[in-house]
Tab-separated table of C-alpha atoms and ligand atoms in Angstrom:
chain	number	residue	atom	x	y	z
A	1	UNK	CA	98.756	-42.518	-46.521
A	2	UNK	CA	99.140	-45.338	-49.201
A	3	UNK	CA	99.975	-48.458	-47.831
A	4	UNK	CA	100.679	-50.469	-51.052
A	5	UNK	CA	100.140	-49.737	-54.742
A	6	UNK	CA	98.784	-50.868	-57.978
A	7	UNK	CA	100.350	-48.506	-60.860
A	8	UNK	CA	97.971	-48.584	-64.409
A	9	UNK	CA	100.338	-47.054	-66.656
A	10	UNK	CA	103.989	-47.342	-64.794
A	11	UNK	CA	106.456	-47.034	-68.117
A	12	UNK	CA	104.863	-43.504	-68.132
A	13	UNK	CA	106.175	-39.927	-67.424
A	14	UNK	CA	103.768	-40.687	-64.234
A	15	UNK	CA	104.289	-43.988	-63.702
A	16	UNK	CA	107.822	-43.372	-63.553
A	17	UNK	CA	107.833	-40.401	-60.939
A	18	UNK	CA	105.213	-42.349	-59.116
A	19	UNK	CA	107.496	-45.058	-59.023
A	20	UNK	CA	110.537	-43.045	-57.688
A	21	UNK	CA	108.080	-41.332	-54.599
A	22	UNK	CA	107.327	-44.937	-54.127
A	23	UNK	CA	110.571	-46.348	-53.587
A	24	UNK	CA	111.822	-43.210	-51.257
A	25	UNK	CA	108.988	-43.602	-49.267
A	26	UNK	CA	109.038	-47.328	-49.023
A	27	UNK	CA	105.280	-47.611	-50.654
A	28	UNK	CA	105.290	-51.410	-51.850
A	29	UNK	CA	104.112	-52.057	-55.461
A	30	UNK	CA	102.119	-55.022	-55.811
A	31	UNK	CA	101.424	-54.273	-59.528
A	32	UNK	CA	102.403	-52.029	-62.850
A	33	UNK	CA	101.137	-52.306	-65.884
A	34	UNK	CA	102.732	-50.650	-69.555
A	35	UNK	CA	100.897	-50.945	-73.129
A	36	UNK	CA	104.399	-51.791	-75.036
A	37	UNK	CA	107.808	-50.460	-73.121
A	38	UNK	CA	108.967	-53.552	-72.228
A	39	UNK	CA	112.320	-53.036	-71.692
A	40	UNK	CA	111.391	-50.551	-68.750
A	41	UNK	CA	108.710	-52.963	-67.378
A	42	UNK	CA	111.102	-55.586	-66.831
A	43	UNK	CA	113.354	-53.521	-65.420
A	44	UNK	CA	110.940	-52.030	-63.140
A	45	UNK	CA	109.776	-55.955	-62.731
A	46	UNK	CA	113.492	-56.515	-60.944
A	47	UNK	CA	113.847	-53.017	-58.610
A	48	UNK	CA	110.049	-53.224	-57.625
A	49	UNK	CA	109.395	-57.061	-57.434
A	50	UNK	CA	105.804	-56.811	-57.744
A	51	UNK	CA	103.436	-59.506	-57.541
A	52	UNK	CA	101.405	-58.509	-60.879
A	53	UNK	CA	103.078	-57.119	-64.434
A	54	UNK	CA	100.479	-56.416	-67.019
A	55	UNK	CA	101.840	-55.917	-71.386
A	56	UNK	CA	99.571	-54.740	-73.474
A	57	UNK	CA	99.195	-57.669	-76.538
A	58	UNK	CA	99.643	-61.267	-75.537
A	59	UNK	CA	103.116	-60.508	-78.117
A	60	UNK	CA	104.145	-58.638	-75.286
A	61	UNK	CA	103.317	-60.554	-72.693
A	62	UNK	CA	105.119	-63.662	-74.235
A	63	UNK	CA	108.152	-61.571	-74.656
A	64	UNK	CA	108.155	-60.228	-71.148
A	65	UNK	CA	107.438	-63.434	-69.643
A	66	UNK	CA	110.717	-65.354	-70.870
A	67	UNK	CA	112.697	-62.266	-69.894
A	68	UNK	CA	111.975	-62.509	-66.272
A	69	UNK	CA	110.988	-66.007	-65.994
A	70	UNK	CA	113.507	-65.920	-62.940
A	71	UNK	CA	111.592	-64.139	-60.763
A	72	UNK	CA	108.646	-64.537	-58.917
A	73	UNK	CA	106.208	-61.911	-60.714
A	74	UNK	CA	103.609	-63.052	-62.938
A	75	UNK	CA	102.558	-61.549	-66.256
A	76	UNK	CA	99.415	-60.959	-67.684
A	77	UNK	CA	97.874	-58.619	-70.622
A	78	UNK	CA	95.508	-56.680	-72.059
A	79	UNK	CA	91.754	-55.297	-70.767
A	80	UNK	CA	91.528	-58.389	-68.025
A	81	UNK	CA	95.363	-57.811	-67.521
A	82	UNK	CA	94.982	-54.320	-66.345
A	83	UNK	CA	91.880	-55.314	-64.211
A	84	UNK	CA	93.117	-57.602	-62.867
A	85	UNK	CA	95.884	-55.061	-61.787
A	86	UNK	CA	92.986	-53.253	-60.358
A	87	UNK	CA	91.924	-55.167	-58.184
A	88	UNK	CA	94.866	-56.704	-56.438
A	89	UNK	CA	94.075	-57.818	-52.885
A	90	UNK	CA	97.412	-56.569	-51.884
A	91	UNK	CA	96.914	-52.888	-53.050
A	92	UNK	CA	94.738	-50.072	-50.741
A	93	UNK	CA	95.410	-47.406	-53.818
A	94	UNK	CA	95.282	-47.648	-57.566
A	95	UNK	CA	97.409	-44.577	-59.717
A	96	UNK	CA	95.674	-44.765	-62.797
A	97	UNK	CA	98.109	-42.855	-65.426
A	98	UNK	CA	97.298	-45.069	-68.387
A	99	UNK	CA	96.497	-42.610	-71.157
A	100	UNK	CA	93.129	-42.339	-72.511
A	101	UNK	CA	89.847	-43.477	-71.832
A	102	UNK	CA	91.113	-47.004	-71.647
A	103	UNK	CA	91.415	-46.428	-67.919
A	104	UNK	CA	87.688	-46.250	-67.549
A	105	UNK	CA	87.093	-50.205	-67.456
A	106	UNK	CA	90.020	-50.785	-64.900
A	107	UNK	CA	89.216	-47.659	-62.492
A	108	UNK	CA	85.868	-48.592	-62.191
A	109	UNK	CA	86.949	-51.893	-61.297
A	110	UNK	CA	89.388	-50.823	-58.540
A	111	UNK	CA	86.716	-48.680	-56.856
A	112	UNK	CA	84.655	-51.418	-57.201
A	113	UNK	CA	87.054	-53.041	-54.914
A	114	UNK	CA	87.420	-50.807	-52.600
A	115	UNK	CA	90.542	-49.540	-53.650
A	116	UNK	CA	91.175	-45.735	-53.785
A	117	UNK	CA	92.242	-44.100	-56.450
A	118	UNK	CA	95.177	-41.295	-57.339
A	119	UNK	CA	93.742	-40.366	-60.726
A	120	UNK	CA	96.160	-39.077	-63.268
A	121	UNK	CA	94.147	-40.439	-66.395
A	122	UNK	CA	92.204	-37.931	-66.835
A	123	UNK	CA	90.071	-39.510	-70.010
A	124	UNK	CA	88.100	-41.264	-67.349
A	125	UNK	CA	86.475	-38.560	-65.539
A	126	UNK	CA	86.102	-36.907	-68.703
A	127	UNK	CA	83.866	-39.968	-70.046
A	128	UNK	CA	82.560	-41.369	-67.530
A	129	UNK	CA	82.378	-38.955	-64.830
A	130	UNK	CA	79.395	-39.480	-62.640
A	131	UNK	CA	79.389	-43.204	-63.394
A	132	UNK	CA	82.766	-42.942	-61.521
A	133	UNK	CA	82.157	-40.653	-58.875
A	134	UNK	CA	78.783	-42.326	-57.899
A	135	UNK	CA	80.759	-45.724	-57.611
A	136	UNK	CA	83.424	-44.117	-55.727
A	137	UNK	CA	80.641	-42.567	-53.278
A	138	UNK	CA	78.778	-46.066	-52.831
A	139	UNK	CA	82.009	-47.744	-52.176
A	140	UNK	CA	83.273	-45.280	-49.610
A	141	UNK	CA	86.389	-44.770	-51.516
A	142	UNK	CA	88.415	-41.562	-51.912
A	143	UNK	CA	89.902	-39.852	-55.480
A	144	UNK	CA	92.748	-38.051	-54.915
A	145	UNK	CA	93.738	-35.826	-57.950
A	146	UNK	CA	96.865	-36.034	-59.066
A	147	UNK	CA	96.672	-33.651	-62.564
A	148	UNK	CA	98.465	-30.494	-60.776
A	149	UNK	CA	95.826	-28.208	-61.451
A	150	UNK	CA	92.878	-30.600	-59.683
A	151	UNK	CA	96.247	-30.929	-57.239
A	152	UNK	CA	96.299	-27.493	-56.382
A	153	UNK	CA	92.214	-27.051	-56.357
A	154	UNK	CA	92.093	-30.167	-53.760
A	155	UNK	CA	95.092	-28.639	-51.758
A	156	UNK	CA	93.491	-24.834	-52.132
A	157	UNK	CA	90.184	-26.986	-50.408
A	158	UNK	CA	92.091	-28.212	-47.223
A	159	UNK	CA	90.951	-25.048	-45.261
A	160	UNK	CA	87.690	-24.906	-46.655
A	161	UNK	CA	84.943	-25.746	-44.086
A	162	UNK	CA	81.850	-25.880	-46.657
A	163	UNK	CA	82.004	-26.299	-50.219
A	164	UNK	CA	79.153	-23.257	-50.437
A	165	UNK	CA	81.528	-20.606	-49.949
A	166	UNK	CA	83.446	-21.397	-53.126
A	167	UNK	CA	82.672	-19.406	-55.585
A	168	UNK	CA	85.243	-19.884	-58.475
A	169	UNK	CA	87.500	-22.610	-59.453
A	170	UNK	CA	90.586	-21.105	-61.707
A	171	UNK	CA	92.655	-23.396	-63.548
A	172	UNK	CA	95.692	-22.315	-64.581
A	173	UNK	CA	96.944	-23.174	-68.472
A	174	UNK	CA	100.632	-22.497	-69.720
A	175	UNK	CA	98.921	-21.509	-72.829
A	176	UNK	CA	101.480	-24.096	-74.578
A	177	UNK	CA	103.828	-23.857	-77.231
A	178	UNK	CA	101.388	-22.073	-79.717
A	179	UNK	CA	100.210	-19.444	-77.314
A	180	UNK	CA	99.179	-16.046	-78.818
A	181	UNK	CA	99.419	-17.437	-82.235
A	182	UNK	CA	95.953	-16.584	-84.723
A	183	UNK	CA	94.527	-19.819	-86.354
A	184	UNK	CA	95.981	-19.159	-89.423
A	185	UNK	CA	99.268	-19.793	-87.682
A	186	UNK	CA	98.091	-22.972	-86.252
A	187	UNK	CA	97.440	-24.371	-89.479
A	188	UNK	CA	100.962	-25.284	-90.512
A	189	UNK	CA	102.910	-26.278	-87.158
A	190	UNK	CA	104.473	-29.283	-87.760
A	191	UNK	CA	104.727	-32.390	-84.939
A	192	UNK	CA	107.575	-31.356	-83.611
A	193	UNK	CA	106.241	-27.888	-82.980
A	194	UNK	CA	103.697	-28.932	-81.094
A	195	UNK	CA	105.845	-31.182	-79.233
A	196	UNK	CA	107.789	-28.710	-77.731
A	197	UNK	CA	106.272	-27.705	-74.217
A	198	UNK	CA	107.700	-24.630	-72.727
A	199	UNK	CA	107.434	-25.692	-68.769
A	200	UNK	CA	106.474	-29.611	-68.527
A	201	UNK	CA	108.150	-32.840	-70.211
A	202	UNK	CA	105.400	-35.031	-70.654
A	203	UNK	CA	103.859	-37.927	-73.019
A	204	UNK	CA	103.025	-37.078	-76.656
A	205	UNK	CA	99.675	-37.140	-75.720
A	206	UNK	CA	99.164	-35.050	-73.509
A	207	UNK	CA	101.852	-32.486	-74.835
A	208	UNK	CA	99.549	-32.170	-78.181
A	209	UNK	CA	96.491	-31.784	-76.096
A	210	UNK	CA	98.527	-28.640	-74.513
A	211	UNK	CA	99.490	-27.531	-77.263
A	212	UNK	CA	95.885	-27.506	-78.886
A	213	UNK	CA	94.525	-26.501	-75.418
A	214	UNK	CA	92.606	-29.523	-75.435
A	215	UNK	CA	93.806	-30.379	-71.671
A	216	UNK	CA	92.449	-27.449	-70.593
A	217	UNK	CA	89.329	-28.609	-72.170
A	218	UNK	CA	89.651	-31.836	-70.721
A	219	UNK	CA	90.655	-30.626	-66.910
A	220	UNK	CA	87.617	-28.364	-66.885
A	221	UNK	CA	85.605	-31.513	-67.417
A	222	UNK	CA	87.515	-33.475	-64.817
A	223	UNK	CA	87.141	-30.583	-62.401
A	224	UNK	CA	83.494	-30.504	-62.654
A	225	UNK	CA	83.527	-34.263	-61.403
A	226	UNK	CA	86.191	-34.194	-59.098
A	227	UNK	CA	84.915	-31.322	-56.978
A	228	UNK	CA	81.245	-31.471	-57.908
A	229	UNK	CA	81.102	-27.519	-59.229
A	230	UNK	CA	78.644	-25.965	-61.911
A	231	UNK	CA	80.683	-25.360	-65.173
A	232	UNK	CA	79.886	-21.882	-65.466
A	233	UNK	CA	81.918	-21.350	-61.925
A	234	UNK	CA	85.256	-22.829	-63.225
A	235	UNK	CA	87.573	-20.407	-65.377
A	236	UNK	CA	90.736	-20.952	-67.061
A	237	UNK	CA	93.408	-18.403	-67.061
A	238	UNK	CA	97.061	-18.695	-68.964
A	239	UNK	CA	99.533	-17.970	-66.810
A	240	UNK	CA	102.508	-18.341	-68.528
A	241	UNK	CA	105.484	-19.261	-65.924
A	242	UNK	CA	103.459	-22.503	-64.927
A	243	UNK	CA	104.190	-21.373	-60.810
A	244	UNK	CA	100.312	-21.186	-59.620
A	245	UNK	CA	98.796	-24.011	-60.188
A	246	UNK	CA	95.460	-23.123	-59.851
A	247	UNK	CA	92.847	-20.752	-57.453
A	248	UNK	CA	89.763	-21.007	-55.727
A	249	UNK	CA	88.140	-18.086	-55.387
A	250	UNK	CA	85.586	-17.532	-52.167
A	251	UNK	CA	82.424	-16.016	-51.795
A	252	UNK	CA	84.105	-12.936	-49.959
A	253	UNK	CA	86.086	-13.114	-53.497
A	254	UNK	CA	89.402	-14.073	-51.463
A	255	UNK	CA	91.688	-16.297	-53.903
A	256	UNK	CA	93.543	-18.959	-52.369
A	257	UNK	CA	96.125	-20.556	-54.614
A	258	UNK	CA	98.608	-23.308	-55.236
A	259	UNK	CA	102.131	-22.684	-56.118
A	260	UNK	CA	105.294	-24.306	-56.322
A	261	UNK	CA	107.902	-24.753	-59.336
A	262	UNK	CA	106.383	-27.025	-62.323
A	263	UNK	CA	107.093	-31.135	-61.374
A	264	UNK	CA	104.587	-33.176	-60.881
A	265	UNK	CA	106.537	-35.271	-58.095
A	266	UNK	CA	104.405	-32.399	-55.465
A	267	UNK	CA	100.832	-33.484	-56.638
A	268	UNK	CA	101.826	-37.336	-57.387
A	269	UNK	CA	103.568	-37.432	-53.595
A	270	UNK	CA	100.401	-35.118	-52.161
A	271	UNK	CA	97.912	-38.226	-53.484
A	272	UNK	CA	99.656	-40.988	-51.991
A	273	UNK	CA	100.499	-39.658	-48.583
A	274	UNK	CA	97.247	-37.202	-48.067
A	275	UNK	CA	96.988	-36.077	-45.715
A	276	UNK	CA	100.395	-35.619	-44.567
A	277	UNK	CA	103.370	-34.347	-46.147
A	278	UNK	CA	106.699	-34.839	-46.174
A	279	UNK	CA	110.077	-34.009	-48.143
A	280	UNK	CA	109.876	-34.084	-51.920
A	281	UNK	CA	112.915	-34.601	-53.955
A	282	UNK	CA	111.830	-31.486	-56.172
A	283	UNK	CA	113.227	-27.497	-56.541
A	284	UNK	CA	112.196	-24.905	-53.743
A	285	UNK	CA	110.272	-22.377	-55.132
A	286	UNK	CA	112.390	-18.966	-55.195
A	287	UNK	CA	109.932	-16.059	-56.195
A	288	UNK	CA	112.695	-13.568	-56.362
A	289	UNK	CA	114.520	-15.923	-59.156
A	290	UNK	CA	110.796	-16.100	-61.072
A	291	UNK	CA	110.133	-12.285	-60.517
A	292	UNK	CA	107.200	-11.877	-62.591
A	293	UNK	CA	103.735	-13.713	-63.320
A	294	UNK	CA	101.721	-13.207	-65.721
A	295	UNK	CA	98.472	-13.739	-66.698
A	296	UNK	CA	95.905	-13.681	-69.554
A	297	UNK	CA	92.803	-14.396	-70.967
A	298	UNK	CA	92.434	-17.839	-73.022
A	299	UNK	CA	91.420	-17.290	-76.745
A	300	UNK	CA	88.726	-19.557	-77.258
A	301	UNK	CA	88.334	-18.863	-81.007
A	302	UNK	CA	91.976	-20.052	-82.370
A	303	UNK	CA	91.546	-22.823	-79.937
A	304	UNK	CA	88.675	-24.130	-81.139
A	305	UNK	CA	89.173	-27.492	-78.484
A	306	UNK	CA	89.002	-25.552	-75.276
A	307	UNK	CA	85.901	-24.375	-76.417
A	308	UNK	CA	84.572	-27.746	-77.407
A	309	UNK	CA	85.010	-28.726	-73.978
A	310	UNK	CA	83.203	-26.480	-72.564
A	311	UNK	CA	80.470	-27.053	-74.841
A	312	UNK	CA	80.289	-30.390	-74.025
A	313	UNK	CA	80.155	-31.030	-70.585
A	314	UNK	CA	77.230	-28.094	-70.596
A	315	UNK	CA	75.486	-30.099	-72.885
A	316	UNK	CA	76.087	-33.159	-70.738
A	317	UNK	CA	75.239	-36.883	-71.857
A	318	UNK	CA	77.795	-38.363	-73.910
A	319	UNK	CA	78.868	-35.475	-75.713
A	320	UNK	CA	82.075	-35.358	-73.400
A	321	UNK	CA	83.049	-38.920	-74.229
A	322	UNK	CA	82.365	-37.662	-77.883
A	323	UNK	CA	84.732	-34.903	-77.250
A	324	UNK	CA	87.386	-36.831	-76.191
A	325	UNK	CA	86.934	-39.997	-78.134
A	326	UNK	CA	87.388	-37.812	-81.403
A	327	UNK	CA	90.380	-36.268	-79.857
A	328	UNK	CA	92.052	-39.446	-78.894
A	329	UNK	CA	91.593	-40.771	-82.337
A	330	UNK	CA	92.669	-37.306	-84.289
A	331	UNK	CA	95.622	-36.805	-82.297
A	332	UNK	CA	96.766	-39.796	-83.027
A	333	UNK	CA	95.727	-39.031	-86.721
A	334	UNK	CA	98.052	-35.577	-86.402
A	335	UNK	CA	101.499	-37.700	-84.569
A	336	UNK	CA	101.089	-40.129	-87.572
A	337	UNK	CA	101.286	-36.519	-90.088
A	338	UNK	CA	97.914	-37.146	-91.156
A	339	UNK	CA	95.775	-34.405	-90.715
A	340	UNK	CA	96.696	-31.092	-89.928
A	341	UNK	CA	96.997	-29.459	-86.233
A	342	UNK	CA	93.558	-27.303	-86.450
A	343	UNK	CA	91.962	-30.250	-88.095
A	344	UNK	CA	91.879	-31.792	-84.326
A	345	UNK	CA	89.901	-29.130	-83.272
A	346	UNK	CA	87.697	-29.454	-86.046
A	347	UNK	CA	86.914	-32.589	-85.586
A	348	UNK	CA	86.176	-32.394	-82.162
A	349	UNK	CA	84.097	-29.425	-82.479
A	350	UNK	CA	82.026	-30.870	-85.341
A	351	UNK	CA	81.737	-34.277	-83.687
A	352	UNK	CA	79.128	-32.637	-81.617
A	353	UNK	CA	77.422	-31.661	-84.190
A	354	UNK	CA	77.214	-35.066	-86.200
A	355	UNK	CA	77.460	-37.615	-84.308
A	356	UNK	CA	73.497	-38.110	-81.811
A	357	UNK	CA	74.155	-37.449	-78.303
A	358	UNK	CA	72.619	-39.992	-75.900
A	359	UNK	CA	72.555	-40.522	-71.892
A	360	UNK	CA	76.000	-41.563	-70.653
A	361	UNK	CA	74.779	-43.725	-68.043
A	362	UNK	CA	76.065	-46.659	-68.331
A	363	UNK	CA	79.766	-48.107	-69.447
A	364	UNK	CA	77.948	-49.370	-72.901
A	365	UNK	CA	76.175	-46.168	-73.575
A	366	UNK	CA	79.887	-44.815	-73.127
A	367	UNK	CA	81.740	-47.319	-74.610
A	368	UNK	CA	79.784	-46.960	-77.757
A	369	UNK	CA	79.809	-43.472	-77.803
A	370	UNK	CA	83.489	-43.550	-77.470
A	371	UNK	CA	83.577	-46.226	-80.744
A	372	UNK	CA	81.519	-43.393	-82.814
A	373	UNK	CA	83.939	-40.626	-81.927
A	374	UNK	CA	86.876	-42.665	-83.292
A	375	UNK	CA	85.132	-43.915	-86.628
A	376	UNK	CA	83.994	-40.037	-87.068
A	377	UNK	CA	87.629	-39.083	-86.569
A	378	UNK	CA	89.211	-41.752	-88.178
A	379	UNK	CA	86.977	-40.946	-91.645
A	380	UNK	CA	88.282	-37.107	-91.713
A	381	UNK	CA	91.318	-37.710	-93.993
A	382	UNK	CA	88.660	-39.714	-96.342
A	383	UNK	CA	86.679	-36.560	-97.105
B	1	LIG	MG1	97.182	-30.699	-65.789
């Protein structure tokens, strides 16, 4: 059970919900941290009273530091900002839901503090995945998963008594907005389109990476890491009503799954109090009101990401951080209209191709890795 928290990323959809299980459980916060809401932050500055509040730009920071220059929390910004966020004495857990790789720097930081972590940004196991999990090994430190589909893996593990007799890992997808549509359909959705989840309300984000499947992409990655399983024995099926979160399958080829209605208050709550439970302010599932599920096979032609993905963490090295660095940078590309929706996965197919994949050893090899992605992605509308 968490006994005081540093949140990366608390003007989030996360950050936010963290925030609420915090205060009804009576989890102190000794620091948050937002890139430019800073309205919310200061707001959050006077309920939570932390001792840290990180802005994004020293702009920010300025700003935010007038506005509550009655109380007692100081301000800081930027890269050192959110480590130093990280690292807070006060804090035994760090929720990292910052979005994007950015989290890398600052996670390895808090585990290098001994700090454990309830990872929601998943960009970090995604690039730097056994950097991460290595450091979080030789620092004794847990990772509790709090994406709902790593959630429901880690909760499906509780009554497993030897990580051989796992056969399978299923994650779930929705299947998004865009779901059953041929690539020829993809090509003109607009932004708004692909805003539109069917079952979560989430950041933009994350909602285009559903939409383009890319999360599914990117949680097969983070999967691999988190529970230290061969690619080739984690699936992805789209199940539609976003009620099982995801399966293991055992060597006897009994499924054990995870279900419960679609809010992410279950696996943010699950992190911080593992391994006890207790109430959530969230719906009781009612099977009889969902009556049906349904499931289906992903389509790994139209969405050309997904299958990028997998590509890349079986090649290994950095082609994940390539993956995801073009991603970043071409979904951001797409919100600002652009480049078109299937040019994403274009790009982060093709990234593969032209940009050389090294070792992804170290937070340089990485870091620089992650650099190329974005200047590939970035040059696609010069073509
Ligand atoms: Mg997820």
């Amino acid at each position: 059970m968490t006994k005081c928290i540093s949140i990366l990323g608390s003007t989030g959809s996360i950050g936010t919900q963290a925030l609420e299980v915090c205060e009804k459980l009576n989890i102190p916060v000794a620091a948050i941290t937002a890139n430019s809401s800073i309205d919310l932050l200061e707001d959050q500055i006077r309920r939570f009273k932390p001792k840290l509040a990180v802005a994004g730009t020293k702009e920010y920071a300025d700003k935010l530091s007038i506005a509550v220059a009655d109380t007692d929390t100081k301000i800081s910004y930027g890269m050192d900002g959110l480590i130093e966020a990280a690292v807070i004495d006060e804090a035994d857990t760090v929720l990292t839901s910052v979005v994007g790789m950015i989290g890398l720097r600052p996670t390895l930081a808090a585990i290098g503090a001994k700090k454990n972590i309830a990872l929601a940004n998943k960009e970090t196991l995604v690039t730097g995945g056994n950097l991460v999990m290595n450091a979080a090994k030789e620092n004794g430190v847990k990772i509790y998963p709090v994406d709902s589909e790593h959630s429901a893996i880690f909760q499906c593990l509780q009554g497993c008594p030897d990580k051989k007799l796992i056969k399978r890992l299923i994650l779930t997808a929705s299947g998004g907005p865009f779901f059953g549509r041929t690539y020829e359909q993809l090509k003109s959705v607009t932004v708004e389109e692909a805003l539109h989840h069917p079952n979560w309300s989430m950041g933009a984000k994350i909602t285009v990476d559903s939409a383009s499947m890319m999360n599914k992409g990117l949680e097969i990655i983070e999967a691999r890491w988190l529970f230290d399983v061969p690619v080739q024995n984690i699936d992805v099926v789209v199940h539609r009503e976003s009620i099982v979160h995801s399966m293991i399958e055992y060597k006897d080829n009994s499924v054990i799954a995870q279900m419960g209605v679609p809010d992410m208050k279950i696996p943010i709550q699950y992190a911080l109090t593992y391994p006890d439970r207790t109430e959530c302010d969230v719906g009781v599932l009612d099977l009889t009101k969902v009556g049906a599920l349904s499931f289906y096979e992903p389509d790994y032609e139209t969405f050309r990401c997904l299958q990028a993905c997998k590509k890349a963490i079986e090649t290994g090295g950095t082609a994940p951080v390539l993956v995801n660095g073009a991603n970043e940078a071409a979904v951001a590309m797409f919100l600002n209209g652009k480049i078109s929706f299937t040019d994403i996965g274009e790009i982060v197919w093709n990234v593969m191709q032209d940009i050389q994949i090294g070792s992804a050893d170290t937070l340089d090899s990485i870091l620089s890795a992650d650099l190329a992605a974005r200047e590939y992605a970035n040059s696609f509308v010069k073509k």
